[in-house]
Tab-separated table of C-alpha atoms in Angstrom:
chain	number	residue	atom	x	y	z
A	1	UNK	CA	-14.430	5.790	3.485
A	2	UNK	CA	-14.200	5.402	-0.372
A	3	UNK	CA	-14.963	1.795	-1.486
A	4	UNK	CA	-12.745	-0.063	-4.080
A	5	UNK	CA	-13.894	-2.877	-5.863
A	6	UNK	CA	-11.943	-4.917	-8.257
A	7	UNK	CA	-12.914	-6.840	-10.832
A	8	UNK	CA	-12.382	-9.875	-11.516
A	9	UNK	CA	-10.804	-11.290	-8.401
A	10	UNK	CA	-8.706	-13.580	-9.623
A	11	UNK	CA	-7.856	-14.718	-13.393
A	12	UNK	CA	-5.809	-17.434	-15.569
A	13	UNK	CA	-4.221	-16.366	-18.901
A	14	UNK	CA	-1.475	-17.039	-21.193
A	15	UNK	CA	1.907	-15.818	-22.112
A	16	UNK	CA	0.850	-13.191	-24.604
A	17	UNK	CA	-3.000	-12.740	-23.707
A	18	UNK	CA	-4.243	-9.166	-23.292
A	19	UNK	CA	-5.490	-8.910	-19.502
A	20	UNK	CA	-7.906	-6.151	-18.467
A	21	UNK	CA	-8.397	-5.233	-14.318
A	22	UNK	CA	-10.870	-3.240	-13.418
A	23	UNK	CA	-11.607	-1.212	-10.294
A	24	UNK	CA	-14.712	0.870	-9.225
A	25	UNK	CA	-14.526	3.554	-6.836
A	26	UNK	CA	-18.180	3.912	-4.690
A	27	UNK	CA	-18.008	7.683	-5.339
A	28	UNK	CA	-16.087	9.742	-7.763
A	29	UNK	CA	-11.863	10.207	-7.162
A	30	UNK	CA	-11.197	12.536	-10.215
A	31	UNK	CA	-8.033	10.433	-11.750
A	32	UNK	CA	-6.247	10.081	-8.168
A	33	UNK	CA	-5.749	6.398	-8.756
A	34	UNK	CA	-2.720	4.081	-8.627
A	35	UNK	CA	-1.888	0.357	-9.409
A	36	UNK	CA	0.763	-1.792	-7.559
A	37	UNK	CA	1.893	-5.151	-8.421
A	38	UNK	CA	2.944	-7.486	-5.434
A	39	UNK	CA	4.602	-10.988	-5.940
A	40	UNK	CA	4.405	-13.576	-3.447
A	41	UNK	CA	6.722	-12.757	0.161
A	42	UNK	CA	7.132	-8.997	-1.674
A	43	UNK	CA	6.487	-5.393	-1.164
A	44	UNK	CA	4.410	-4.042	-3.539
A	45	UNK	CA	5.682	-2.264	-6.587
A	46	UNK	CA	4.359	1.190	-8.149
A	47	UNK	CA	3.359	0.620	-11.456
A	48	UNK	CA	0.725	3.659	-12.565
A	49	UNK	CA	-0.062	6.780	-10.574
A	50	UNK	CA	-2.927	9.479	-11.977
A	51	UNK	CA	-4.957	6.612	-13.163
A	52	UNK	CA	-2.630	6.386	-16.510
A	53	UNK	CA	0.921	7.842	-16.078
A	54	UNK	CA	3.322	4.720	-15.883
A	55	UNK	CA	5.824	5.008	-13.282
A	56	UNK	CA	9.818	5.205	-14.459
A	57	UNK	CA	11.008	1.733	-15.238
A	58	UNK	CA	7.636	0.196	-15.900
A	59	UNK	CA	7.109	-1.727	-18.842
A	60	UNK	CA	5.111	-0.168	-21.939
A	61	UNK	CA	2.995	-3.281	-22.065
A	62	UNK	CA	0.932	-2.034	-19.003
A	63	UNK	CA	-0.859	1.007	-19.179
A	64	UNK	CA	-4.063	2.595	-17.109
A	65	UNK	CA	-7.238	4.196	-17.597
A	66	UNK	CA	-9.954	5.827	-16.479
A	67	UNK	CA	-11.813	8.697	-14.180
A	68	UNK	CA	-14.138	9.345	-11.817
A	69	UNK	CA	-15.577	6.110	-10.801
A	70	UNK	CA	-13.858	3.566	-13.462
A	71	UNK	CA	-10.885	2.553	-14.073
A	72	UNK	CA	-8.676	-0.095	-15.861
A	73	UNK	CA	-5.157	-1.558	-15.329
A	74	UNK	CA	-4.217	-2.784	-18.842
A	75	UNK	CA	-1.373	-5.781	-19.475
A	76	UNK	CA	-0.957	-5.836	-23.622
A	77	UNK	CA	0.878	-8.632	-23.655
A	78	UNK	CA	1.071	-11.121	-20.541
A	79	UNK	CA	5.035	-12.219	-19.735
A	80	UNK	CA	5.884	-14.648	-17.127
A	81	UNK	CA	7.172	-12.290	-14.784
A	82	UNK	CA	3.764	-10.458	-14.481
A	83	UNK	CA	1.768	-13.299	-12.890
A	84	UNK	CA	1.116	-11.383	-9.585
A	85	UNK	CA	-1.665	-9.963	-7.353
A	86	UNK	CA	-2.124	-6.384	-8.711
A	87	UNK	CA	-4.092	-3.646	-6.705
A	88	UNK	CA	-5.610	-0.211	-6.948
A	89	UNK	CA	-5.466	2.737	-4.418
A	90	UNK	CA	-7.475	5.862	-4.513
A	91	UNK	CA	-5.438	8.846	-2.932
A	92	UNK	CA	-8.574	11.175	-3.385
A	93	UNK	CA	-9.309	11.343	-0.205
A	94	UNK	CA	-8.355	9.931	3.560
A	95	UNK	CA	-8.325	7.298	4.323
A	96	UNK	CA	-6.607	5.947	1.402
A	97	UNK	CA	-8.190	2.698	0.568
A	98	UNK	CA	-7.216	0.027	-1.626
A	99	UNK	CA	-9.064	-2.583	-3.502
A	100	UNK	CA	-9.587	-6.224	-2.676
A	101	UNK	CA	-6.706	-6.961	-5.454
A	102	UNK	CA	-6.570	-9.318	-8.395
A	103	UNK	CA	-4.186	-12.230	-9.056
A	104	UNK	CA	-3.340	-13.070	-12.232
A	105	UNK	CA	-2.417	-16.819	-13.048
A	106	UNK	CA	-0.848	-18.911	-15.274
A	107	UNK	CA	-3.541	-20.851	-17.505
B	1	UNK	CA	19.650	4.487	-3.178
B	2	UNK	CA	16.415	4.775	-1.207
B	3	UNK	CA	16.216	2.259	1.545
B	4	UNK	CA	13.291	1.836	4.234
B	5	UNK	CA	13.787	-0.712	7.320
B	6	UNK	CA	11.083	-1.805	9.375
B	7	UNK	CA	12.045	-3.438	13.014
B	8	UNK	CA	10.220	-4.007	15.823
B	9	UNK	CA	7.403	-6.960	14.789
B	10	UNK	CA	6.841	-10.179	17.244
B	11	UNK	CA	3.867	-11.453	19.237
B	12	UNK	CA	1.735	-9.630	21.465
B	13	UNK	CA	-1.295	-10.648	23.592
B	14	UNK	CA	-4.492	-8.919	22.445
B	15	UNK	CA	-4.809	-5.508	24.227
B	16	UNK	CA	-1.517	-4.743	24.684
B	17	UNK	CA	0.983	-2.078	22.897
B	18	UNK	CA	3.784	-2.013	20.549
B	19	UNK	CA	5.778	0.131	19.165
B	20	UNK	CA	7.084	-0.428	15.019
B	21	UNK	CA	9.690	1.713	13.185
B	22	UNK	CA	11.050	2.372	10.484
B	23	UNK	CA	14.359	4.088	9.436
B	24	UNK	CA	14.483	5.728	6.516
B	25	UNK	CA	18.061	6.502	4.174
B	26	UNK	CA	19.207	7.278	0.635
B	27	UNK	CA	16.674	10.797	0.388
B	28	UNK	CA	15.884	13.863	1.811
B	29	UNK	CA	14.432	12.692	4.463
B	30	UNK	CA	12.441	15.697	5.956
B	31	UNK	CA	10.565	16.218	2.225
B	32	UNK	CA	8.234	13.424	2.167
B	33	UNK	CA	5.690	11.966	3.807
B	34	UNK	CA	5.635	8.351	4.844
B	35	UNK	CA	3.008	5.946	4.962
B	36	UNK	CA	2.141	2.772	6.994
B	37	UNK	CA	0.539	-0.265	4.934
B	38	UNK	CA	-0.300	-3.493	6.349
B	39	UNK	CA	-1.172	-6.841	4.847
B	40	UNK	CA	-3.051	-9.931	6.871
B	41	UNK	CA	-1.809	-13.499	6.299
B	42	UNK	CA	-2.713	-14.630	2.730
B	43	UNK	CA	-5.277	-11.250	2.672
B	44	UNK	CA	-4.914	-7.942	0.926
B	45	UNK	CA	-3.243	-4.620	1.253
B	46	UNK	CA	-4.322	-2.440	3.831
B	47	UNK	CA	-3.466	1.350	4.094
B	48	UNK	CA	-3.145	2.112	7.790
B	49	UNK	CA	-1.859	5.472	8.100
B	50	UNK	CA	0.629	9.066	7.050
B	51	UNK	CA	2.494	11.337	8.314
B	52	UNK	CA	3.636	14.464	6.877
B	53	UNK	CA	6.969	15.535	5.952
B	54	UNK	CA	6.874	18.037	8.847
B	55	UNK	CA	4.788	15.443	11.314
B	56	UNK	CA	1.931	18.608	11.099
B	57	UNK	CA	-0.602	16.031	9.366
B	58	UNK	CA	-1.250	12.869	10.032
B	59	UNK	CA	-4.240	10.233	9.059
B	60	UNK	CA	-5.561	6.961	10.104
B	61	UNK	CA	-7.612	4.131	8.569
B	62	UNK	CA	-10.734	3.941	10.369
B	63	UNK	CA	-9.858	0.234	11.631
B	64	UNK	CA	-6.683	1.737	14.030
B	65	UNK	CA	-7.976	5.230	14.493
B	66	UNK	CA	-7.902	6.382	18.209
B	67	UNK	CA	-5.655	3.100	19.191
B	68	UNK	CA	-2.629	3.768	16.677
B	69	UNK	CA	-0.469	6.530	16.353
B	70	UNK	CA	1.840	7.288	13.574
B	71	UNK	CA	5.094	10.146	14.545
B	72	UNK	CA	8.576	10.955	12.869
B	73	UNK	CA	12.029	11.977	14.455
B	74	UNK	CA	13.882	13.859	11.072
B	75	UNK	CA	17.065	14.107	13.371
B	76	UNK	CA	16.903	10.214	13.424
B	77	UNK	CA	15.589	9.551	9.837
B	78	UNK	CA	12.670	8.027	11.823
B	79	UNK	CA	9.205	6.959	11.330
B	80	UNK	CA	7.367	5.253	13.770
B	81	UNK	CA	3.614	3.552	14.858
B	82	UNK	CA	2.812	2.995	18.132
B	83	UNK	CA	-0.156	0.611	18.490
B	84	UNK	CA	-2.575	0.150	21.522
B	85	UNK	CA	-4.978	-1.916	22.779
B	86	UNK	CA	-4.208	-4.463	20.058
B	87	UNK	CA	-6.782	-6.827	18.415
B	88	UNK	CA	-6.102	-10.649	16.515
B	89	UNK	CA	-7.190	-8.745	13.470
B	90	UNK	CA	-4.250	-6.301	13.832
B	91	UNK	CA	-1.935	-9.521	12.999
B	92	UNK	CA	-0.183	-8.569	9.837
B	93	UNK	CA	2.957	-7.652	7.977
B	94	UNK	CA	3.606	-4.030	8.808
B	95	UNK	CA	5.566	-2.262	5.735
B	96	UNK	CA	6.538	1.614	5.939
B	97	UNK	CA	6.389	3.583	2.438
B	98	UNK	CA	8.084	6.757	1.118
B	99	UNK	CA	5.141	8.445	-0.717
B	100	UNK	CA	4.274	4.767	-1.437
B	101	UNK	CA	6.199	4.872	-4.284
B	102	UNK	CA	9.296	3.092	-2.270
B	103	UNK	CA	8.619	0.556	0.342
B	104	UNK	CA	10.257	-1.168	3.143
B	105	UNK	CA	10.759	-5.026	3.501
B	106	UNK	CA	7.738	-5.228	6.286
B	107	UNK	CA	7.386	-6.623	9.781
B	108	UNK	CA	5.266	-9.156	11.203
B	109	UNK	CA	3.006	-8.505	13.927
B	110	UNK	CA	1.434	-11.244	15.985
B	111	UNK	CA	-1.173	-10.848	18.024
B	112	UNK	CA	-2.179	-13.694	20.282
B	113	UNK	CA	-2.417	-15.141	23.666
């Protein structure tokens, strides 16, 4: 199975600060990546699918990059409502894995 | 508007079965696949398993493959995952997903003596 890792695994910012995720794939996934958000007792929420195509709804402020191996869930400006536990999911291949996730704190 | 309901979660002693499900409304319910995701107390998301829009294709996470198995009933609006010989580590919040784009509310599954 394809290995995620995300990086970091947890961080604290600001209202405002510019957060940067980033998730590795152990071998290469072309751009078949996705990020979710999930908030505490939630289902997850779509955000990006394709690595960088934002998903109807989703704020501007977040936006994705990346292929092959690397990739990177961006958050331009941090608002209250985005401190969550965000993960990526490659749907290159089965099984679909995701990685270990990142939460995002209030500093 | 799309709407996915699990049912079916409790407590059950290691090795034995259960059976989740999860009705599906609000689409086109024969187009789309549906997935099963799982998430452990205070752990991460897990993806578990899909089924295709036709129930021809269907894959497993390594961790339930050969004791879980995921099947649909369109005339119901139906997905469901039966699950064998369960293990303590199966113990987790069980949602269904259309295309896992649209989820389901989850349910918990206990598994413990």
């Amino acid at each position: 199975a394809i290995l995620m890792t995300q990086s970091p695994s947890s961080l604290s910012a600001s209202v405002g600060d510019r957060v940067t995720i980033t998730c590795r794939a152990s071998q290469g996934i072309r751009n078949d990546l996705g990020w979710y958000q999930q908030k505490p007792g939630k289902a997850p929420e779509f955000l990006i699918h394709a690595a960088s195509t934002l998903q109807s709804g989703v704020p501007s402020r977040f936006s994705g990059s990346g292929s092959g191996t690397d990739f990177t869930l961006t958050i331009s400006s941090l608002q209250p409502e985005d401190f969550a536990t965000y993960y990526c999911l490659q749907d290159y291949d089965y099984p679909w894995t995701f990685g270990q996730g990142t939460k995002v704190e209030i500093k | 508007q799309v709407q996915l309901v699990e049912s079916g979660g409790g407590v059950v002693q290691p090795g034995r079965s259960l059976r989740v499900s999860c009705a599906a409304s609000g689409f086109s319910f024969s187009s789309y696949g549906i997935h099963w995701v799982r998430q452990a107390p205070a752990k991460g998301l897990e993806w578990v398993a899909l089924i295709s829009y036709d129930g021809s294709d269907k894959y497993y996470a390594d961790s339930v493959k050969g004791r879980f198995t995921i099947s649909r009933d369109n005339s119901k609006n139906t997905v469901y995952l039966q699950m064998n010989s369960l293990r303590p580590e199966d113990t987790a919040v069980y949602y269904c997903a259309k295309s896992l784009v649209d989820w389901g509310q989850g349910t918990l599954v206990t598994v413990s003596s």
